[in-house]
Short mmCIF file of C-alpha atoms in Angstrom, two decimals:
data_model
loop_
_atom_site.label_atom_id
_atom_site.label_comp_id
_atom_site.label_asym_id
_atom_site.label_seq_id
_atom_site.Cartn_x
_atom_site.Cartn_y
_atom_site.Cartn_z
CA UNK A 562 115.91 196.14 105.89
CA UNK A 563 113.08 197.09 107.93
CA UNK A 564 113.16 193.53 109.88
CA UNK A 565 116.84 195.04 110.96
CA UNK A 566 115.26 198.45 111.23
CA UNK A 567 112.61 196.71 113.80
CA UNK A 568 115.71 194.60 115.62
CA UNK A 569 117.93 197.47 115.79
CA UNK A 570 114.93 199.62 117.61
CA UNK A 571 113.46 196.76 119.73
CA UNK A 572 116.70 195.49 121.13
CA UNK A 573 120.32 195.47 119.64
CA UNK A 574 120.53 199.61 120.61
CA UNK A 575 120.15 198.45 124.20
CA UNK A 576 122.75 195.86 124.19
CA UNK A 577 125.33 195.83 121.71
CA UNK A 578 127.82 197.11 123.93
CA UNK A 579 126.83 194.21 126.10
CA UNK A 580 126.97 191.32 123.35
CA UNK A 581 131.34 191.32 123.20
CA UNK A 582 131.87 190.51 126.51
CA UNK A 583 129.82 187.50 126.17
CA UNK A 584 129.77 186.48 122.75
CA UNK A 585 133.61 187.75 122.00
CA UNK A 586 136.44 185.24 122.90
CA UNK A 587 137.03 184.03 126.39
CA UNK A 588 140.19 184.34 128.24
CA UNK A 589 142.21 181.17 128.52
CA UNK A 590 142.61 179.84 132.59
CA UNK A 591 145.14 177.82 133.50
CA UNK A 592 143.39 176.87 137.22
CA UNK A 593 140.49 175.47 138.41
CA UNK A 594 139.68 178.26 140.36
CA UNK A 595 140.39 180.79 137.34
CA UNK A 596 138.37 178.67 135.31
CA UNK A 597 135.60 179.16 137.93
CA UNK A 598 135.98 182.50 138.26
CA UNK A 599 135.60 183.20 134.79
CA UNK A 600 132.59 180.63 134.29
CA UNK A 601 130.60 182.82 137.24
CA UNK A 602 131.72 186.38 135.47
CA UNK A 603 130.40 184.81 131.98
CA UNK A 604 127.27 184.17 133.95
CA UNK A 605 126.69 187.28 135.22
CA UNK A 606 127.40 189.15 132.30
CA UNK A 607 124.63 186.67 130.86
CA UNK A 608 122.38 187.68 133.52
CA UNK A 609 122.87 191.27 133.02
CA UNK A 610 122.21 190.80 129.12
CA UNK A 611 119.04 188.81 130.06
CA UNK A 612 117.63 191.59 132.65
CA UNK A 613 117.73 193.87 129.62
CA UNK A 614 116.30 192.81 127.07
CA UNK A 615 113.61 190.99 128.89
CA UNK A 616 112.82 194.82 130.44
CA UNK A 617 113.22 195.97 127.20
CA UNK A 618 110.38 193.55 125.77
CA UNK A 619 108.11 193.82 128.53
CA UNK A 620 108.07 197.65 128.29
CA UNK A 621 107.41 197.31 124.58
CA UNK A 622 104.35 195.01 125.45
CA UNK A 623 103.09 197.33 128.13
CA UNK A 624 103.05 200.19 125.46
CA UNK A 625 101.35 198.15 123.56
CA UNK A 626 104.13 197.68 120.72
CA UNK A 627 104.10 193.68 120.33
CA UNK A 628 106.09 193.43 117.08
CA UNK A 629 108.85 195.74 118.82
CA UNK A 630 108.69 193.25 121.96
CA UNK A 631 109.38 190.18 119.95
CA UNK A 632 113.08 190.76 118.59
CA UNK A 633 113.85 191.70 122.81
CA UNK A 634 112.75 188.42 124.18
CA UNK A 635 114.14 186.64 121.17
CA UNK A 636 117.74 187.81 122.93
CA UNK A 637 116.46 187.23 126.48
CA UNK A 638 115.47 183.24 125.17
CA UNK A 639 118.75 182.54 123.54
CA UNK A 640 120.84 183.77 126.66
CA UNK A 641 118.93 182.05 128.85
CA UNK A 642 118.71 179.08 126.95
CA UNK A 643 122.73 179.22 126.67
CA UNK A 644 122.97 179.93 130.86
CA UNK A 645 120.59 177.69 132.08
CA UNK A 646 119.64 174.94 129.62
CA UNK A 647 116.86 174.90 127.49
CA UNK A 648 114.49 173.31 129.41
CA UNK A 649 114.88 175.20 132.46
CA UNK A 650 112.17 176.97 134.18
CA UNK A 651 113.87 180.64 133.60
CA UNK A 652 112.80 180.15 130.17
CA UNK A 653 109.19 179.88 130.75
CA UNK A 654 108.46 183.87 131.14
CA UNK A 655 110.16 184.44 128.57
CA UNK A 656 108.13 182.12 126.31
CA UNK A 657 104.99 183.68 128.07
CA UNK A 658 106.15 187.29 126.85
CA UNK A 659 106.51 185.47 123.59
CA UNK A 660 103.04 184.22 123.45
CA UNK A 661 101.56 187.72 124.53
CA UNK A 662 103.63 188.92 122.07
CA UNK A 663 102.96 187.11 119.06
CA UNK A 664 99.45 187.13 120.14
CA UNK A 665 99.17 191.00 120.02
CA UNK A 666 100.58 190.68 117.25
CA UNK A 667 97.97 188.62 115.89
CA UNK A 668 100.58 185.55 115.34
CA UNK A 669 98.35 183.17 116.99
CA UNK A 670 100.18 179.89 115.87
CA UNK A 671 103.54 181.32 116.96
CA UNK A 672 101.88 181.97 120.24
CA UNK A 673 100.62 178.62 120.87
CA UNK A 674 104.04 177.30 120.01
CA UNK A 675 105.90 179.34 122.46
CA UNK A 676 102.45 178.40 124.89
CA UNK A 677 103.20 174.44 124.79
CA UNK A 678 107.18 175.20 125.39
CA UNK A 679 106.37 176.86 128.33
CA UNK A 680 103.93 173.72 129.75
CA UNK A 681 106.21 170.98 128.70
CA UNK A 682 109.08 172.62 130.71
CA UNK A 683 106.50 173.42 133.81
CA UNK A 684 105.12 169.66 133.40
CA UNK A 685 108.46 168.12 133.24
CA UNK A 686 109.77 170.13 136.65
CA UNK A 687 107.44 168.21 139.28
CA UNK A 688 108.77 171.19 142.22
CA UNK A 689 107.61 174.31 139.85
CA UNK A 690 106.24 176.72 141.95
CA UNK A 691 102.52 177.66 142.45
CA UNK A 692 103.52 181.32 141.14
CA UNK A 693 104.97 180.17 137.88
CA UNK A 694 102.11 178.00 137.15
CA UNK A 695 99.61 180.91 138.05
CA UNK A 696 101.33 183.07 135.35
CA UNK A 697 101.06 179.97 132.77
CA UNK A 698 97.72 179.60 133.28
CA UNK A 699 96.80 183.00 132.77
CA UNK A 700 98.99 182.84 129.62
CA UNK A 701 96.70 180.22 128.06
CA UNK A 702 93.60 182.09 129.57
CA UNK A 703 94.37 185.11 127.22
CA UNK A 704 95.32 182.71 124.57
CA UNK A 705 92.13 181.24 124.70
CA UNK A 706 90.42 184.69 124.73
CA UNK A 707 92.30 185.52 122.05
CA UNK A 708 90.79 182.36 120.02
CA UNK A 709 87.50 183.50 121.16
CA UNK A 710 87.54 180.06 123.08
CA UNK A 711 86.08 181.70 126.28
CA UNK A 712 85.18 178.45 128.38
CA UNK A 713 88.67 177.65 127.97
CA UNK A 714 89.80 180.68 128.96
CA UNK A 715 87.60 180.96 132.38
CA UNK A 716 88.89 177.17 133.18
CA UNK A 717 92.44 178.71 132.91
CA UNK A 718 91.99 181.61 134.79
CA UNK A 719 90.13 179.96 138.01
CA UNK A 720 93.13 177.92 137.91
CA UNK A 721 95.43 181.01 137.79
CA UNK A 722 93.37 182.18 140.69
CA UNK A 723 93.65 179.20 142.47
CA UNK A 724 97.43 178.84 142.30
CA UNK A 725 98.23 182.29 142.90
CA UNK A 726 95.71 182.47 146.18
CA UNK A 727 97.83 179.43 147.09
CA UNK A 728 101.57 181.26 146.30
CA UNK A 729 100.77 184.68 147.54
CA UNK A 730 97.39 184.68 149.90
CA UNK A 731 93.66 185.50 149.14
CA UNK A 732 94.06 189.64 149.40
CA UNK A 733 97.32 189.55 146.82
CA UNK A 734 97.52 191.71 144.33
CA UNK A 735 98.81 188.62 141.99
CA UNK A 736 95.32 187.16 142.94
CA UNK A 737 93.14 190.20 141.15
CA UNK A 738 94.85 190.09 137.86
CA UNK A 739 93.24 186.54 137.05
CA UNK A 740 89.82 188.07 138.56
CA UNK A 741 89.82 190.76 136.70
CA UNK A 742 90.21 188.78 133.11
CA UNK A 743 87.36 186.66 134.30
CA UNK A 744 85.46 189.98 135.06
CA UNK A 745 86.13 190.76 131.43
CA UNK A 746 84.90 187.85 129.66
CA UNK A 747 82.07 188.08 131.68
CA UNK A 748 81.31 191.48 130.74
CA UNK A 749 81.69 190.81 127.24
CA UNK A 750 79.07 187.51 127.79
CA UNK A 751 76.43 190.26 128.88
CA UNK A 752 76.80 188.18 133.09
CA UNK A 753 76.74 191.79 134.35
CA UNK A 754 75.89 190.22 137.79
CA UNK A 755 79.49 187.88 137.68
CA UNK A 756 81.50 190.60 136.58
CA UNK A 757 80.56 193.16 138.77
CA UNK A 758 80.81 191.11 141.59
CA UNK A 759 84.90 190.40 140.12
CA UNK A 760 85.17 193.59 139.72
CA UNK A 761 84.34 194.20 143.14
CA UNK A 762 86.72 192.10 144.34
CA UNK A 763 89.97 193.35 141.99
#
């Protein structure tokens, strides 16, 4: 009861009256181009069910409600996973909110599971983008905090750096969220002198 207490508040409020149109019966087309038609409505009324609960589960995250957030990108995962394949790259922030999820939650093998989903499907897609790769590196940087593995976690976050300075320039605002985790670790290793100079530069 309270798991569908927790389900009902995280997510299926927000989008029952958006689960019939996709997972009710489709209409039967007797064209091609009705077929067509109907394939692009059923993937836009996908879309729209995606946008909302991954919103939903971000917001839950932000307001620092992980076991709320969970149930939400459960939804956004299977929809995407049943528009675009499940090993496409739209899948791989959603199994980053996972991991940040779970791992607020103090689910740290869950995390790591959704963690290596995420960098087999960036690994297998040779033309991923330096952006994407940026956020999954930062994803295994907090990990790694989170497992009080904090040489890991700096490796992971200079590369985060790295690939978001490449994406989005050395003065983006992309580029200070990796600093300032490093500037936090270092903080918390007493490197006053390392930090503040991150710090600085957030």
């Amino acid at each position: 009861v309270s798991h569908q207490q927790t389900d009902w508040i995280s997510i299926h409020g927000h989008i029952c009256h958006l689960l019939i149109p996709v997972l009710g019966p489709q209409p039967c087309f007797h064209s091609e181009e009705d077929r067509k038609h109907g394939k692009e409505q059923l993937l836009r009324k996908q879309k729209s069910l995606i946008a909302v609960a991954l919103s939903t589960a971000q917001g839950f995250v932000w307001a620092g409600k992980p076991l709320e957030a969970i149930p939400a990108a459960l939804q956004a995962l299977r929809f995407s996973s049943q528009a675009f394949g499940s090993g496409s790259l739209q899948l791989v922030p959603i199994y980053l909110l996972l991991a940040e999820a779970s791992t607020g939650a103090g689910r740290l093998r869950q995390a790591a599971k959704y963690l290596s989903q995420a960098q087999w499907i960036v690994l297998q897609t040779p033309d991923c983008s330096a952006a994407l790769q940026s956020k999954l590196h930062r994803g295994l940087g907090l990990f790694s905090v989170a497992e009080g593995n904090l040489d890991q976690a700096l490796y992971h976050l200079a590369n985060d750096v790295y690939l978001a300075t490449a994406e989005f320039g050395l003065n983006s605002v992309e580029v200070s969220r990796g600093y300032f985790h490093m500037a936090n670790i270092f903080f918390h290793q007493n490197k006053m002198d390392a930090a503040n100079s991150l710090y600085t530069e957030v």
